[in-house]
Tab-separated table of C-alpha atoms in Angstrom:
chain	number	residue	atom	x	y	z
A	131	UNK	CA	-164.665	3.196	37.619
A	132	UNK	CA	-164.192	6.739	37.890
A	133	UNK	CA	-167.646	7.477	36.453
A	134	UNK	CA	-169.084	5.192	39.235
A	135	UNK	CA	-167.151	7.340	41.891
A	136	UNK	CA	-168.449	10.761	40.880
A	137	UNK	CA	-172.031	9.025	40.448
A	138	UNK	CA	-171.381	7.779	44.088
A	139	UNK	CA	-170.389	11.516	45.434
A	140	UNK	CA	-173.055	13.170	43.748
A	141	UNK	CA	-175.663	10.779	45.340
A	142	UNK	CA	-174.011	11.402	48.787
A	143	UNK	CA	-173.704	15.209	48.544
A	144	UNK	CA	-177.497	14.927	47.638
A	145	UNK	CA	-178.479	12.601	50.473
A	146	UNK	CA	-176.406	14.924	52.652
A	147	UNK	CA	-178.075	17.849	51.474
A	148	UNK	CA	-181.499	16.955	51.880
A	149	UNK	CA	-181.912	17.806	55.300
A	150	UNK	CA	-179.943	20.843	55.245
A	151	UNK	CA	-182.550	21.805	52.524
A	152	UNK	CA	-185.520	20.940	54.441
A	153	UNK	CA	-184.450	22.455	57.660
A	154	UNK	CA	-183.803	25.827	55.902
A	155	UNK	CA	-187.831	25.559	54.385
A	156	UNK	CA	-189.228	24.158	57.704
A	157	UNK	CA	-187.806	27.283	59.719
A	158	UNK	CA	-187.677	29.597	56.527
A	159	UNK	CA	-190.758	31.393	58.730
A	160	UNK	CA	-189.199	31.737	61.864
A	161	UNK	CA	-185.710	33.551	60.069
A	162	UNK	CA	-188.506	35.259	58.452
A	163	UNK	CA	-189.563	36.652	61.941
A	164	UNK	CA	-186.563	37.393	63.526
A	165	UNK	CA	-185.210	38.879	60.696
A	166	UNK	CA	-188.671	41.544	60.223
A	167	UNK	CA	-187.849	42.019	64.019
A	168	UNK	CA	-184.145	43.113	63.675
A	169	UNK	CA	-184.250	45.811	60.735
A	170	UNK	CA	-187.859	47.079	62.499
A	171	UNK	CA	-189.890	46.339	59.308
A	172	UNK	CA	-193.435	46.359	59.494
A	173	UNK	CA	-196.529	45.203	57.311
A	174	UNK	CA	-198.085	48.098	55.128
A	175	UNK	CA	-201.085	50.129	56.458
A	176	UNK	CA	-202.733	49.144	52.941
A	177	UNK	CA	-202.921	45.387	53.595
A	178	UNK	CA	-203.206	45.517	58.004
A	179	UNK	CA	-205.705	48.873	57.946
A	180	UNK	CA	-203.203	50.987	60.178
A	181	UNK	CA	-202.621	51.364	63.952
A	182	UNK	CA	-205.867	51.205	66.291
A	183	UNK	CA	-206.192	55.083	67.173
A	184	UNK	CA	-209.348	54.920	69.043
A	185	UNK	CA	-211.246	52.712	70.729
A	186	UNK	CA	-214.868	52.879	71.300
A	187	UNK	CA	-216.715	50.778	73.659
A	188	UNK	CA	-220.620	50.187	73.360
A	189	UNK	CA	-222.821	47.421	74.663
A	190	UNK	CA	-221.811	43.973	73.611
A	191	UNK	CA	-218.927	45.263	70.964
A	192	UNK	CA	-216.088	47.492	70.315
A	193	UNK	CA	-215.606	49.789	67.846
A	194	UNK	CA	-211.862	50.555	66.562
A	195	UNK	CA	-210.915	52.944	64.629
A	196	UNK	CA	-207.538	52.569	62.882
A	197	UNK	CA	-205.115	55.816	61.499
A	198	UNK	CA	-206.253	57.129	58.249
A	199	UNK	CA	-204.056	56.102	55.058
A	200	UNK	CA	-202.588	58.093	53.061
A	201	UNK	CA	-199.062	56.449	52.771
A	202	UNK	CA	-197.642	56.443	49.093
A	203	UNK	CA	-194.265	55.144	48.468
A	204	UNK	CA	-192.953	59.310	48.473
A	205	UNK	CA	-195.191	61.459	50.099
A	206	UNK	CA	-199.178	60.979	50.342
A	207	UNK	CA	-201.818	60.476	48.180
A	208	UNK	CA	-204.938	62.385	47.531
A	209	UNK	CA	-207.519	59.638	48.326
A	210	UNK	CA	-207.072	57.376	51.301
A	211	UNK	CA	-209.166	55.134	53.825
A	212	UNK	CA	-210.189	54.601	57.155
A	213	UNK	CA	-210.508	50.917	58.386
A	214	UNK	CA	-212.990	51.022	60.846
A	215	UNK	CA	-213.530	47.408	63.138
A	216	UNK	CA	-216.202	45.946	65.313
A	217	UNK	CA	-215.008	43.340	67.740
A	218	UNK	CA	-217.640	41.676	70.141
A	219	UNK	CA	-216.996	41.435	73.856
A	220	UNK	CA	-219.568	38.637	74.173
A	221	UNK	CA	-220.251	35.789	71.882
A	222	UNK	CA	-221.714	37.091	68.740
A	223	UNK	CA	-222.297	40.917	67.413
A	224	UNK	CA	-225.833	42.532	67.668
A	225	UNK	CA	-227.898	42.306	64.187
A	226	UNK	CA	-228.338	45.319	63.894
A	227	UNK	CA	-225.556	48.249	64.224
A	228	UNK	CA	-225.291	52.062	63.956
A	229	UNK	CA	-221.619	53.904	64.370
A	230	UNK	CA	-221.085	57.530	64.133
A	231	UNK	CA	-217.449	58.060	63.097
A	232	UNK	CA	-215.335	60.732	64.196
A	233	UNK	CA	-211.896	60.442	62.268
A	234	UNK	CA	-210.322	63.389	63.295
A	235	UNK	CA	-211.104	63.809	67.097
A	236	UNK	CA	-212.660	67.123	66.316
A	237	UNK	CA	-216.097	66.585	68.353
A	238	UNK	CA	-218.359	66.058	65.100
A	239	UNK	CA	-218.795	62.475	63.373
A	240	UNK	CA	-217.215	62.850	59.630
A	241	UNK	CA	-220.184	59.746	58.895
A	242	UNK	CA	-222.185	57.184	60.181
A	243	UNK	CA	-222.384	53.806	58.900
A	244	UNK	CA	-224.947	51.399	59.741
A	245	UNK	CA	-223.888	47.275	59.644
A	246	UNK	CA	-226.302	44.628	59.070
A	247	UNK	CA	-224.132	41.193	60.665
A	248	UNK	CA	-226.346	39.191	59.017
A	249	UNK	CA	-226.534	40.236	55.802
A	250	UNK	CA	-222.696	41.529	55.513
A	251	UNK	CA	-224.121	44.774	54.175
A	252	UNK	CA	-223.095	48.717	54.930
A	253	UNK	CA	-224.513	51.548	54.934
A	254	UNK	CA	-222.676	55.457	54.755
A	255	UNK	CA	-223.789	58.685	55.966
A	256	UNK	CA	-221.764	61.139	54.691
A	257	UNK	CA	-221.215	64.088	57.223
A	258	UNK	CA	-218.074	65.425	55.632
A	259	UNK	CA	-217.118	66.390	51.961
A	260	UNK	CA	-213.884	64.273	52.504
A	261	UNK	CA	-215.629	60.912	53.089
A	262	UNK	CA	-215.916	59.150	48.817
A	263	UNK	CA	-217.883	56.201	50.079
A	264	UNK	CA	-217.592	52.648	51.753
A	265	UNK	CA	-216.346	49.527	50.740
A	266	UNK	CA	-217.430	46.167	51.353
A	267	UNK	CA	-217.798	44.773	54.841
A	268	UNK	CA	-214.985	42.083	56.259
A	269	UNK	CA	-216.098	39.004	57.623
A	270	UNK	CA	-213.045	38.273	59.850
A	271	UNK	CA	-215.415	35.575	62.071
A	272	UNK	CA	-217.474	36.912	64.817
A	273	UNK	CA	-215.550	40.613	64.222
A	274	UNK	CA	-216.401	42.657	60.928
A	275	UNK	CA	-214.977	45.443	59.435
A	276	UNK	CA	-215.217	48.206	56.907
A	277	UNK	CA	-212.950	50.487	54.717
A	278	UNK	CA	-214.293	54.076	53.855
A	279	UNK	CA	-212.524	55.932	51.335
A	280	UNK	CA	-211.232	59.710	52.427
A	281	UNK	CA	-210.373	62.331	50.576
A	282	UNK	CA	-206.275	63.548	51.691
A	283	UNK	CA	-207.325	66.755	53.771
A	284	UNK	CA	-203.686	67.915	53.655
């Protein structure tokens, strides 16, 4: 009899629990949000590419260039990247695309890269002993984008 009891509890406490359980999973996203929002924490510049620092506008696209990166857990590293991104403002991207780069505003282009859309492919002009090279391009759907590793120049 007793046995039966406890059986009958547990079965309740679990049938009770069940949607407290769910609930918590379902919404587990939005506490997920609010709770980023509250203590102010943000995604690392090594997974988003960093704050858009410049925009350039050209015929049919944008070009953005994000902050350099740099960030180590204490301090900065010696090698870093620049994300740079190229966001139509009509349908589709031109073919065919050639971007001088300026990273530091400092009036001279540190390189140039030039973006095949169709193909996916990059190519680097190095202006500037600091720029290592480019990494593959981003499909991110009708935008692309491109990584090029920097040398720290701190």
């Amino acid at each position: 009899m007793w046995r039966r009891i406890k059986a009958m509890l547990g079965y309740s406490w679990a049938a009770l629990a069940l949607p407290l359980v769910l609930a918590t999973f379902i919404g587990m996203n939005g506490w997920a949000r609010g709770l980023a929002a509250i203590t102010g924490v943000k995604i690392s510049p090594w997974f988003s590419g960093g704050d858009v620092v410049r925009t350039v506008e050209e015929p049919g696209y944008r070009v953005l260039i994000r902050e350099p990166v740099f960030q180590a857990l204490v301090g900065e590293r010696d090698e870093g990247f620049v994300q740079i991104d190229w966001v139509p403002t009509g349908e589709t991207l031109p073919a065919q695309i050639r971007s001088d780069i300026d990273v530091w505003p400092d009036g001279s282009p540190e390189f140039t890269l030039h973006l095949d859309t169709v193909t996916n492919e990059v190519r680097l002009e190095q202006h500037s002993p600091l720029v290592l090279g480019a990494g593959r391009v981003l499909n991110l759907g009708q935008s692309r984008a491109v990584r090029v590793e920097l040398r720290n120049p701190r």
